[in-house]
Amino acid sequence: MEIRVLRYFLAIAREGSITNAAQHLHVTQPTLSRQIRELEGYLGQKLFTRGSHSMTLTTEGMILQKRAEEIVSLVDKTEAEFRSMEGSVSGDIYIGGGETKALRLVAQLIRELNEDYPGIHYHLYSGNAADVTERLDKGLLDFGILIQPADLSRYDYIDLPARDTWGVIMRKDSPLAKKDRIRKEDLLKVPLICSRQAMEQERSKNAYAAWFGEDFDRLDVVTTFNLVYNAAILVEAGIGYALTIDKLADTSETSSLCFRPLEPRLDAGLHIVWKKYQIFSSAAELFLEKLRERFQDPGLS
């Protein structure tokens, strides 16, 4: 299975037709059609449903699309790392994480590095802990930002000097907005909008579930979300109260929303992690060096 053919396959999946993909790739339509037929023959699976003017992925094609994107991304990353070995420090750094104010610390470091090393480029991937660790393990990310508690047995890490505060985003005209802090009892009889990661995480590792204790299963979760921006839109529409982290949605004076912290207070620390025995590009190695200088590394295993 050639990388070139996987790029052809991904182009057709993206463009939705042989004609459009051929124009994008600057190859002839017969060549592209033959390559895809040979790929289907090699895999023994039909990858596309063919219409008169369009092509859509089959279930098997969707599986290959995910794997092909990972393979092509890893190849591109590897090639970029070797190119960066030529001359001054340059190249690409891949960082993954969820929505957290800790990214401001990383952003400040990136800004300072850019002044001395403009040839370094950064790629941010947003996802929950499972998404980020999966991509770390596959070599698609150099670093990940994980919220505590997290399984760090496969990683080296630095504790970031930041903590996220959990609370509730609500409309300013809602009854609970009159409170300064929100207790568990306040949330048992209202519709909730909750983080998908928090709802799916193992109980033993879930500080969110531990805060609710035995009442966790009594919550009326009407919607789950991955992005706080989307959760805030649902809250604004009057669908429910969003359990989330502070400072990720607009709760300013001009906003119709407000944030109230939980009582007892629920905070979470953060780590920036990387695979043990990771061999970094020169750019990623420099970034790690600056991370250590800035934040030290008391948690480094």
PDB file of C-alpha atoms in Angstrom:
ATOM      1  CA  MET A   1       0.000   0.000   0.000  1.00  0.00           C
ATOM      2  CA  GLU A   2       1.713   3.160  -1.214  1.00  0.00           C
ATOM      3  CA  ILE A   3       1.480   6.540   0.502  1.00  0.00           C
ATOM      4  CA  ARG A   4       0.778   8.119  -2.878  1.00  0.00           C
ATOM      5  CA  VAL A   5      -2.313   5.933  -3.331  1.00  0.00           C
ATOM      6  CA  LEU A   6      -3.535   6.773   0.163  1.00  0.00           C
ATOM      7  CA  ARG A   7      -3.250  10.460  -0.747  1.00  0.00           C
ATOM      8  CA  TYR A   8      -5.329   9.736  -3.878  1.00  0.00           C
ATOM      9  CA  PHE A   9      -7.932   7.948  -1.770  1.00  0.00           C
ATOM     10  CA  LEU A  10      -8.147  10.820   0.728  1.00  0.00           C
ATOM     11  CA  ALA A  11      -8.474  13.373  -2.064  1.00  0.00           C
ATOM     12  CA  ILE A  12     -11.469  11.529  -3.547  1.00  0.00           C
ATOM     13  CA  ALA A  13     -13.064  11.193  -0.101  1.00  0.00           C
ATOM     14  CA  ARG A  14     -12.569  14.921   0.460  1.00  0.00           C
ATOM     15  CA  GLU A  15     -13.630  16.141  -3.003  1.00  0.00           C
ATOM     16  CA  GLY A  16     -16.515  13.705  -3.424  1.00  0.00           C
ATOM     17  CA  SER A  17     -15.732  12.772  -7.025  1.00  0.00           C
ATOM     18  CA  ILE A  18     -13.010  11.416  -9.288  1.00  0.00           C
ATOM     19  CA  THR A  19     -13.257  14.511 -11.504  1.00  0.00           C
ATOM     20  CA  ASN A  20     -12.654  17.028  -8.719  1.00  0.00           C
ATOM     21  CA  ALA A  21      -9.923  14.937  -7.117  1.00  0.00           C
ATOM     22  CA  ALA A  22      -8.118  14.511 -10.447  1.00  0.00           C
ATOM     23  CA  GLN A  23      -8.110  18.271 -10.985  1.00  0.00           C
ATOM     24  CA  HIS A  24      -6.805  18.857  -7.456  1.00  0.00           C
ATOM     25  CA  LEU A  25      -4.068  16.222  -7.783  1.00  0.00           C
ATOM     26  CA  HIS A  26      -3.152  17.089 -11.408  1.00  0.00           C
ATOM     27  CA  VAL A  27      -3.533  13.491 -12.572  1.00  0.00           C
ATOM     28  CA  THR A  28      -5.853  12.016 -15.184  1.00  0.00           C
ATOM     29  CA  GLN A  29      -9.208  10.552 -14.211  1.00  0.00           C
ATOM     30  CA  PRO A  30      -8.434   7.097 -15.689  1.00  0.00           C
ATOM     31  CA  THR A  31      -5.214   6.933 -13.640  1.00  0.00           C
ATOM     32  CA  LEU A  32      -7.066   7.852 -10.460  1.00  0.00           C
ATOM     33  CA  SER A  33      -9.885   5.382 -11.146  1.00  0.00           C
ATOM     34  CA  ARG A  34      -7.405   2.574 -11.775  1.00  0.00           C
ATOM     35  CA  GLN A  35      -5.439   3.294  -8.597  1.00  0.00           C
ATOM     36  CA  ILE A  36      -8.608   3.186  -6.471  1.00  0.00           C
ATOM     37  CA  ARG A  37      -9.800  -0.048  -8.110  1.00  0.00           C
ATOM     38  CA  GLU A  38      -6.400  -1.600  -7.384  1.00  0.00           C
ATOM     39  CA  LEU A  39      -6.565  -0.383  -3.770  1.00  0.00           C
ATOM     40  CA  GLU A  40     -10.014  -1.930  -3.349  1.00  0.00           C
ATOM     41  CA  GLY A  41      -8.729  -5.146  -4.870  1.00  0.00           C
ATOM     42  CA  TYR A  42      -5.704  -5.175  -2.573  1.00  0.00           C
ATOM     43  CA  LEU A  43      -7.863  -4.649   0.519  1.00  0.00           C
ATOM     44  CA  GLY A  44     -10.684  -6.887  -0.684  1.00  0.00           C
ATOM     45  CA  GLN A  45     -13.263  -4.231   0.234  1.00  0.00           C
ATOM     46  CA  LYS A  46     -15.417  -1.732  -1.607  1.00  0.00           C
ATOM     47  CA  LEU A  47     -14.360   1.734  -0.425  1.00  0.00           C
ATOM     48  CA  PHE A  48     -16.779   3.972  -2.322  1.00  0.00           C
ATOM     49  CA  THR A  49     -20.407   3.950  -3.393  1.00  0.00           C
ATOM     50  CA  ARG A  50     -20.346   5.350  -6.899  1.00  0.00           C
ATOM     51  CA  GLY A  51     -23.086   7.657  -8.177  1.00  0.00           C
ATOM     52  CA  SER A  52     -23.446   9.295 -11.567  1.00  0.00           C
ATOM     53  CA  HIS A  53     -21.525  12.385 -10.484  1.00  0.00           C
ATOM     54  CA  SER A  54     -20.335  11.632  -6.963  1.00  0.00           C
ATOM     55  CA  MET A  55     -18.579   9.084  -4.769  1.00  0.00           C
ATOM     56  CA  THR A  56     -19.341   8.512  -1.089  1.00  0.00           C
ATOM     57  CA  LEU A  57     -17.432   6.409   1.395  1.00  0.00           C
ATOM     58  CA  THR A  58     -18.710   3.002   2.430  1.00  0.00           C
ATOM     59  CA  THR A  59     -18.377   1.883   6.056  1.00  0.00           C
ATOM     60  CA  GLU A  60     -15.089   0.200   5.116  1.00  0.00           C
ATOM     61  CA  GLY A  61     -14.007   3.373   3.351  1.00  0.00           C
ATOM     62  CA  MET A  62     -14.644   5.416   6.501  1.00  0.00           C
ATOM     63  CA  ILE A  63     -12.419   3.050   8.485  1.00  0.00           C
ATOM     64  CA  LEU A  64      -9.632   3.394   5.921  1.00  0.00           C
ATOM     65  CA  GLN A  65     -10.068   7.180   5.846  1.00  0.00           C
ATOM     66  CA  LYS A  66      -9.291   7.435   9.569  1.00  0.00           C
ATOM     67  CA  ARG A  67      -6.236   5.171   9.283  1.00  0.00           C
ATOM     68  CA  ALA A  68      -5.020   6.807   6.080  1.00  0.00           C
ATOM     69  CA  GLU A  69      -5.195  10.267   7.659  1.00  0.00           C
ATOM     70  CA  GLU A  70      -3.076   9.024  10.572  1.00  0.00           C
ATOM     71  CA  ILE A  71      -0.542   7.322   8.274  1.00  0.00           C
ATOM     72  CA  VAL A  72      -0.175  10.306   5.939  1.00  0.00           C
ATOM     73  CA  SER A  73       0.072  12.695   8.886  1.00  0.00           C
ATOM     74  CA  LEU A  74       2.831  10.609  10.463  1.00  0.00           C
ATOM     75  CA  VAL A  75       4.742  10.424   7.161  1.00  0.00           C
ATOM     76  CA  ASP A  76       4.474  14.200   6.681  1.00  0.00           C
ATOM     77  CA  LYS A  77       5.597  14.779  10.268  1.00  0.00           C
ATOM     78  CA  THR A  78       8.607  12.477   9.838  1.00  0.00           C
ATOM     79  CA  GLU A  79       9.662  14.135   6.582  1.00  0.00           C
ATOM     80  CA  ALA A  80       9.362  17.576   8.198  1.00  0.00           C
ATOM     81  CA  GLU A  81      11.538  16.456  11.115  1.00  0.00           C
ATOM     82  CA  PHE A  82      14.331  15.360   8.778  1.00  0.00           C
ATOM     83  CA  ARG A  83      14.092  18.556   6.757  1.00  0.00           C
ATOM     84  CA  SER A  84      14.403  20.552   9.977  1.00  0.00           C
ATOM     85  CA  MET A  85      17.797  18.943  10.671  1.00  0.00           C
ATOM     86  CA  GLU A  86      19.275  21.088   7.924  1.00  0.00           C
ATOM     87  CA  GLY A  87      20.692  24.354   9.255  1.00  0.00           C
ATOM     88  CA  SER A  88      19.038  26.407  12.007  1.00  0.00           C
ATOM     89  CA  VAL A  89      16.312  25.079  14.279  1.00  0.00           C
ATOM     90  CA  SER A  90      13.029  24.886  12.400  1.00  0.00           C
ATOM     91  CA  GLY A  91      10.234  22.426  11.843  1.00  0.00           C
ATOM     92  CA  ASP A  92       6.832  21.542  13.245  1.00  0.00           C
ATOM     93  CA  ILE A  93       5.605  20.924  16.793  1.00  0.00           C
ATOM     94  CA  TYR A  94       2.302  19.149  17.424  1.00  0.00           C
ATOM     95  CA  ILE A  95       0.439  19.846  20.685  1.00  0.00           C
ATOM     96  CA  GLY A  96      -2.888  18.380  21.769  1.00  0.00           C
ATOM     97  CA  GLY A  97      -5.262  19.211  24.584  1.00  0.00           C
ATOM     98  CA  GLY A  98      -8.756  20.071  25.674  1.00  0.00           C
ATOM     99  CA  GLU A  99     -10.185  23.503  26.366  1.00  0.00           C
ATOM    100  CA  THR A 100      -8.231  24.954  29.288  1.00  0.00           C
ATOM    101  CA  LYS A 101      -6.819  28.301  30.347  1.00  0.00           C
ATOM    102  CA  ALA A 102      -3.450  26.528  30.773  1.00  0.00           C
ATOM    103  CA  LEU A 103      -3.017  26.941  27.027  1.00  0.00           C
ATOM    104  CA  ARG A 104      -2.266  30.611  27.752  1.00  0.00           C
ATOM    105  CA  LEU A 105       0.981  29.511  29.432  1.00  0.00           C
ATOM    106  CA  VAL A 106       1.955  27.499  26.379  1.00  0.00           C
ATOM    107  CA  ALA A 107       0.906  30.334  24.063  1.00  0.00           C
ATOM    108  CA  GLN A 108       3.203  32.750  25.885  1.00  0.00           C
ATOM    109  CA  LEU A 109       6.115  30.355  25.483  1.00  0.00           C
ATOM    110  CA  ILE A 110       5.354  29.930  21.782  1.00  0.00           C
ATOM    111  CA  ARG A 111       5.289  33.709  21.297  1.00  0.00           C
ATOM    112  CA  GLU A 112       8.702  34.091  22.929  1.00  0.00           C
ATOM    113  CA  LEU A 113      10.204  31.230  20.916  1.00  0.00           C
ATOM    114  CA  ASN A 114       8.849  32.710  17.697  1.00  0.00           C
ATOM    115  CA  GLU A 115      10.998  35.791  18.184  1.00  0.00           C
ATOM    116  CA  ASP A 116      14.227  33.756  18.093  1.00  0.00           C
ATOM    117  CA  TYR A 117      13.106  30.783  15.997  1.00  0.00           C
ATOM    118  CA  PRO A 118      10.620  31.962  13.345  1.00  0.00           C
ATOM    119  CA  GLY A 119      11.174  28.749  11.397  1.00  0.00           C
ATOM    120  CA  ILE A 120       9.277  26.686  13.988  1.00  0.00           C
ATOM    121  CA  HIS A 121       5.582  26.143  13.266  1.00  0.00           C
ATOM    122  CA  TYR A 122       2.991  24.902  15.758  1.00  0.00           C
ATOM    123  CA  HIS A 123      -0.066  22.711  15.203  1.00  0.00           C
ATOM    124  CA  LEU A 124      -2.774  22.505  17.874  1.00  0.00           C
ATOM    125  CA  TYR A 125      -5.111  19.531  18.105  1.00  0.00           C
ATOM    126  CA  SER A 126      -8.251  19.810  20.257  1.00  0.00           C
ATOM    127  CA  GLY A 127      -9.695  16.718  21.897  1.00  0.00           C
ATOM    128  CA  ASN A 128     -10.443  15.035  25.194  1.00  0.00           C
ATOM    129  CA  ALA A 129      -7.873  13.030  27.164  1.00  0.00           C
ATOM    130  CA  ALA A 130      -8.586   9.784  25.294  1.00  0.00           C
ATOM    131  CA  ASP A 131      -8.203  11.504  21.908  1.00  0.00           C
ATOM    132  CA  VAL A 132      -4.963  13.219  22.932  1.00  0.00           C
ATOM    133  CA  THR A 133      -3.292  10.136  24.466  1.00  0.00           C
ATOM    134  CA  GLU A 134      -4.247   8.015  21.453  1.00  0.00           C
ATOM    135  CA  ARG A 135      -2.503  10.466  19.126  1.00  0.00           C
ATOM    136  CA  LEU A 136       0.480  10.742  21.478  1.00  0.00           C
ATOM    137  CA  ASP A 137       0.876   6.961  21.498  1.00  0.00           C
ATOM    138  CA  LYS A 138       0.727   6.850  17.698  1.00  0.00           C
ATOM    139  CA  GLY A 139       3.385   9.541  17.353  1.00  0.00           C
ATOM    140  CA  LEU A 140       0.982  12.063  15.819  1.00  0.00           C
ATOM    141  CA  LEU A 141       1.510  14.532  18.683  1.00  0.00           C
ATOM    142  CA  ASP A 142       4.712  15.627  20.409  1.00  0.00           C
ATOM    143  CA  PHE A 143       3.038  16.950  23.561  1.00  0.00           C
ATOM    144  CA  GLY A 144      -0.340  16.761  25.241  1.00  0.00           C
ATOM    145  CA  ILE A 145      -2.032  18.826  27.934  1.00  0.00           C
ATOM    146  CA  LEU A 146      -3.961  16.595  30.355  1.00  0.00           C
ATOM    147  CA  ILE A 147      -6.176  17.524  33.254  1.00  0.00           C
ATOM    148  CA  GLN A 148      -5.712  15.752  36.601  1.00  0.00           C
ATOM    149  CA  PRO A 149      -6.296  13.008  37.481  1.00  0.00           C
ATOM    150  CA  ALA A 150      -4.779  11.265  34.467  1.00  0.00           C
ATOM    151  CA  ASP A 151      -2.916   8.005  33.868  1.00  0.00           C
ATOM    152  CA  LEU A 152       0.701   9.125  33.434  1.00  0.00           C
ATOM    153  CA  SER A 153       2.356   5.705  33.544  1.00  0.00           C
ATOM    154  CA  ARG A 154       3.378   5.858  29.864  1.00  0.00           C
ATOM    155  CA  TYR A 155       4.510   9.480  29.900  1.00  0.00           C
ATOM    156  CA  ASP A 156       7.038  11.936  31.265  1.00  0.00           C
ATOM    157  CA  TYR A 157       5.442  15.160  32.354  1.00  0.00           C
ATOM    158  CA  ILE A 158       5.683  18.618  33.844  1.00  0.00           C
ATOM    159  CA  ASP A 159       3.089  20.018  36.239  1.00  0.00           C
ATOM    160  CA  LEU A 160       1.816  23.313  34.860  1.00  0.00           C
ATOM    161  CA  PRO A 161       1.355  26.183  37.355  1.00  0.00           C
ATOM    162  CA  ALA A 162      -2.343  26.546  36.598  1.00  0.00           C
ATOM    163  CA  ARG A 163      -5.570  25.090  37.934  1.00  0.00           C
ATOM    164  CA  ASP A 164      -8.967  24.885  36.295  1.00  0.00           C
ATOM    165  CA  THR A 165     -12.022  25.713  38.417  1.00  0.00           C
ATOM    166  CA  TRP A 166     -15.243  23.790  37.832  1.00  0.00           C
ATOM    167  CA  GLY A 167     -18.595  25.472  37.998  1.00  0.00           C
ATOM    168  CA  VAL A 168     -21.844  26.149  36.174  1.00  0.00           C
ATOM    169  CA  ILE A 169     -22.576  28.430  33.217  1.00  0.00           C
ATOM    170  CA  MET A 170     -26.149  29.702  33.271  1.00  0.00           C
ATOM    171  CA  ARG A 171     -28.326  32.513  32.011  1.00  0.00           C
ATOM    172  CA  LYS A 172     -28.205  35.611  34.180  1.00  0.00           C
ATOM    173  CA  ASP A 173     -32.005  35.506  34.474  1.00  0.00           C
ATOM    174  CA  SER A 174     -32.029  31.918  35.788  1.00  0.00           C
ATOM    175  CA  PRO A 175     -32.953  31.193  39.445  1.00  0.00           C
ATOM    176  CA  LEU A 176     -29.510  29.777  40.314  1.00  0.00           C
ATOM    177  CA  ALA A 177     -27.797  32.975  39.125  1.00  0.00           C
ATOM    178  CA  LYS A 178     -28.842  34.586  42.421  1.00  0.00           C
ATOM    179  CA  LYS A 179     -26.420  32.275  44.252  1.00  0.00           C
ATOM    180  CA  ASP A 180     -22.712  32.983  44.677  1.00  0.00           C
ATOM    181  CA  ARG A 181     -21.843  29.274  44.639  1.00  0.00           C
ATOM    182  CA  ILE A 182     -23.590  26.155  43.452  1.00  0.00           C
ATOM    183  CA  ARG A 183     -24.023  23.089  45.647  1.00  0.00           C
ATOM    184  CA  LYS A 184     -24.802  19.546  44.587  1.00  0.00           C
ATOM    185  CA  GLU A 185     -28.414  19.839  45.759  1.00  0.00           C
ATOM    186  CA  ASP A 186     -28.964  22.764  43.377  1.00  0.00           C
ATOM    187  CA  LEU A 187     -28.156  20.614  40.356  1.00  0.00           C
ATOM    188  CA  LEU A 188     -30.212  17.495  41.024  1.00  0.00           C
ATOM    189  CA  LYS A 189     -33.500  18.942  39.751  1.00  0.00           C
ATOM    190  CA  VAL A 190     -32.380  21.005  36.759  1.00  0.00           C
ATOM    191  CA  PRO A 191     -31.483  20.008  33.171  1.00  0.00           C
ATOM    192  CA  LEU A 192     -27.715  19.758  32.784  1.00  0.00           C
ATOM    193  CA  ILE A 193     -25.345  20.109  29.842  1.00  0.00           C
ATOM    194  CA  CYS A 194     -22.190  18.135  30.648  1.00  0.00           C
ATOM    195  CA  SER A 195     -18.780  17.421  29.171  1.00  0.00           C
ATOM    196  CA  ARG A 196     -18.790  14.123  27.283  1.00  0.00           C
ATOM    197  CA  GLN A 197     -15.353  13.297  28.698  1.00  0.00           C
ATOM    198  CA  ALA A 198     -16.553  13.848  32.261  1.00  0.00           C
ATOM    199  CA  MET A 199     -19.564  11.602  31.695  1.00  0.00           C
ATOM    200  CA  GLU A 200     -17.583   8.793  30.052  1.00  0.00           C
ATOM    201  CA  GLN A 201     -14.428   8.776  32.187  1.00  0.00           C
ATOM    202  CA  GLU A 202     -13.891   5.899  34.631  1.00  0.00           C
ATOM    203  CA  ARG A 203     -15.358   6.655  38.052  1.00  0.00           C
ATOM    204  CA  SER A 204     -12.060   5.888  39.816  1.00  0.00           C
ATOM    205  CA  LYS A 205     -10.332   8.646  37.798  1.00  0.00           C
ATOM    206  CA  ASN A 206     -13.241  11.065  37.651  1.00  0.00           C
ATOM    207  CA  ALA A 207     -13.041  13.919  40.168  1.00  0.00           C
ATOM    208  CA  TYR A 208     -16.245  15.273  38.628  1.00  0.00           C
ATOM    209  CA  ALA A 209     -18.168  12.092  39.547  1.00  0.00           C
ATOM    210  CA  ALA A 210     -16.517  11.972  42.964  1.00  0.00           C
ATOM    211  CA  TRP A 211     -17.794  15.489  43.717  1.00  0.00           C
ATOM    212  CA  PHE A 212     -21.386  14.325  43.135  1.00  0.00           C
ATOM    213  CA  GLY A 213     -20.787  11.019  44.910  1.00  0.00           C
ATOM    214  CA  GLU A 214     -23.698   8.595  44.937  1.00  0.00           C
ATOM    215  CA  ASP A 215     -25.931  11.246  43.337  1.00  0.00           C
ATOM    216  CA  PHE A 216     -23.949  11.216  40.070  1.00  0.00           C
ATOM    217  CA  ASP A 217     -26.409   8.781  38.456  1.00  0.00           C
ATOM    218  CA  ARG A 218     -29.356  10.987  39.427  1.00  0.00           C
ATOM    219  CA  LEU A 219     -28.254  13.892  37.248  1.00  0.00           C
ATOM    220  CA  ASP A 220     -30.639  14.934  34.474  1.00  0.00           C
ATOM    221  CA  VAL A 221     -28.117  15.246  31.640  1.00  0.00           C
ATOM    222  CA  VAL A 222     -30.043  16.454  28.601  1.00  0.00           C
ATOM    223  CA  THR A 223     -27.027  17.130  26.367  1.00  0.00           C
ATOM    224  CA  THR A 224     -23.293  16.380  26.284  1.00  0.00           C
ATOM    225  CA  PHE A 225     -20.626  18.455  24.541  1.00  0.00           C
ATOM    226  CA  ASN A 226     -16.981  18.541  23.491  1.00  0.00           C
ATOM    227  CA  LEU A 227     -16.620  22.312  23.055  1.00  0.00           C
ATOM    228  CA  VAL A 228     -17.638  24.825  25.708  1.00  0.00           C
ATOM    229  CA  TYR A 229     -18.463  27.327  22.956  1.00  0.00           C
ATOM    230  CA  ASN A 230     -21.265  25.018  21.779  1.00  0.00           C
ATOM    231  CA  ALA A 231     -22.407  24.360  25.349  1.00  0.00           C
ATOM    232  CA  ALA A 232     -22.716  28.108  25.932  1.00  0.00           C
ATOM    233  CA  ILE A 233     -24.991  28.432  22.895  1.00  0.00           C
ATOM    234  CA  LEU A 234     -27.265  25.738  24.337  1.00  0.00           C
ATOM    235  CA  VAL A 235     -27.349  27.489  27.701  1.00  0.00           C
ATOM    236  CA  GLU A 236     -28.192  30.797  26.024  1.00  0.00           C
ATOM    237  CA  ALA A 237     -31.076  29.059  24.234  1.00  0.00           C
ATOM    238  CA  GLY A 238     -32.481  28.001  27.599  1.00  0.00           C
ATOM    239  CA  ILE A 239     -31.825  24.263  27.251  1.00  0.00           C
ATOM    240  CA  GLY A 240     -30.084  23.847  30.588  1.00  0.00           C
ATOM    241  CA  TYR A 241     -27.137  24.594  32.872  1.00  0.00           C
ATOM    242  CA  ALA A 242     -23.624  23.732  31.645  1.00  0.00           C
ATOM    243  CA  LEU A 243     -21.152  22.107  34.030  1.00  0.00           C
ATOM    244  CA  THR A 244     -17.752  23.220  32.828  1.00  0.00           C
ATOM    245  CA  ILE A 245     -14.528  25.073  33.562  1.00  0.00           C
ATOM    246  CA  ASP A 246     -14.317  28.806  34.211  1.00  0.00           C
ATOM    247  CA  LYS A 247     -12.995  31.387  31.728  1.00  0.00           C
ATOM    248  CA  LEU A 248     -13.779  29.366  28.591  1.00  0.00           C
ATOM    249  CA  ALA A 249     -17.079  31.018  27.681  1.00  0.00           C
ATOM    250  CA  ASP A 250     -18.031  34.692  27.513  1.00  0.00           C
ATOM    251  CA  THR A 251     -19.572  35.544  30.892  1.00  0.00           C
ATOM    252  CA  SER A 252     -18.650  39.231  30.810  1.00  0.00           C
ATOM    253  CA  GLU A 253     -20.960  42.079  31.821  1.00  0.00           C
ATOM    254  CA  THR A 254     -22.287  42.358  28.278  1.00  0.00           C
ATOM    255  CA  SER A 255     -23.019  38.622  28.011  1.00  0.00           C
ATOM    256  CA  SER A 256     -26.375  37.061  28.887  1.00  0.00           C
ATOM    257  CA  LEU A 257     -24.484  34.286  30.713  1.00  0.00           C
ATOM    258  CA  CYS A 258     -22.700  34.042  34.048  1.00  0.00           C
ATOM    259  CA  PHE A 259     -20.467  31.518  35.821  1.00  0.00           C
ATOM    260  CA  ARG A 260     -20.844  30.268  39.386  1.00  0.00           C
ATOM    261  CA  PRO A 261     -18.205  28.006  41.015  1.00  0.00           C
ATOM    262  CA  LEU A 262     -19.090  24.779  42.792  1.00  0.00           C
ATOM    263  CA  GLU A 263     -19.249  24.508  46.562  1.00  0.00           C
ATOM    264  CA  PRO A 264     -17.284  22.645  47.885  1.00  0.00           C
ATOM    265  CA  ARG A 265     -14.757  24.037  45.394  1.00  0.00           C
ATOM    266  CA  LEU A 266     -13.599  21.640  42.668  1.00  0.00           C
ATOM    267  CA  ASP A 267     -10.259  22.466  41.040  1.00  0.00           C
ATOM    268  CA  ALA A 268      -8.066  20.389  38.758  1.00  0.00           C
ATOM    269  CA  GLY A 269      -4.343  20.657  38.055  1.00  0.00           C
ATOM    270  CA  LEU A 270      -2.794  20.186  34.638  1.00  0.00           C
ATOM    271  CA  HIS A 271       0.181  18.378  33.136  1.00  0.00           C
ATOM    272  CA  ILE A 272       1.997  18.751  29.847  1.00  0.00           C
ATOM    273  CA  VAL A 273       3.066  15.230  28.869  1.00  0.00           C
ATOM    274  CA  TRP A 274       5.120  13.383  26.259  1.00  0.00           C
ATOM    275  CA  LYS A 275       5.909   9.739  25.572  1.00  0.00           C
ATOM    276  CA  LYS A 276       8.667   8.147  27.611  1.00  0.00           C
ATOM    277  CA  TYR A 277      11.856   7.608  25.600  1.00  0.00           C
ATOM    278  CA  GLN A 278      10.487   9.915  22.903  1.00  0.00           C
ATOM    279  CA  ILE A 279      13.005  10.910  20.234  1.00  0.00           C
ATOM    280  CA  PHE A 280      12.178  14.511  19.373  1.00  0.00           C
ATOM    281  CA  SER A 281      12.894  16.666  16.370  1.00  0.00           C
ATOM    282  CA  SER A 282      15.292  19.541  17.034  1.00  0.00           C
ATOM    283  CA  ALA A 283      12.320  21.918  17.235  1.00  0.00           C
ATOM    284  CA  ALA A 284      10.416  19.776  19.752  1.00  0.00           C
ATOM    285  CA  GLU A 285      13.601  19.219  21.774  1.00  0.00           C
ATOM    286  CA  LEU A 286      14.103  22.978  22.008  1.00  0.00           C
ATOM    287  CA  PHE A 287      10.471  23.452  23.026  1.00  0.00           C
ATOM    288  CA  LEU A 288      10.872  20.870  25.809  1.00  0.00           C
ATOM    289  CA  GLU A 289      14.035  22.572  27.012  1.00  0.00           C
ATOM    290  CA  LYS A 290      12.172  25.887  27.256  1.00  0.00           C
ATOM    291  CA  LEU A 291       9.251  24.187  29.028  1.00  0.00           C
ATOM    292  CA  ARG A 292      11.630  22.859  31.668  1.00  0.00           C
ATOM    293  CA  GLU A 293      13.318  26.206  32.106  1.00  0.00           C
ATOM    294  CA  ARG A 294       9.994  27.984  32.508  1.00  0.00           C
ATOM    295  CA  PHE A 295       8.009  25.530  34.615  1.00  0.00           C
ATOM    296  CA  GLN A 296      10.720  23.271  36.054  1.00  0.00           C
ATOM    297  CA  ASP A 297       9.773  19.605  36.244  1.00  0.00           C
ATOM    298  CA  PRO A 298       9.096  18.299  39.748  1.00  0.00           C
ATOM    299  CA  GLY A 299       6.800  15.644  38.336  1.00  0.00           C
ATOM    300  CA  LEU A 300       9.253  14.296  35.765  1.00  0.00           C
ATOM    301  CA  SER A 301       9.434  10.529  36.163  1.00  0.00           C
TER     302      SER A 301
END
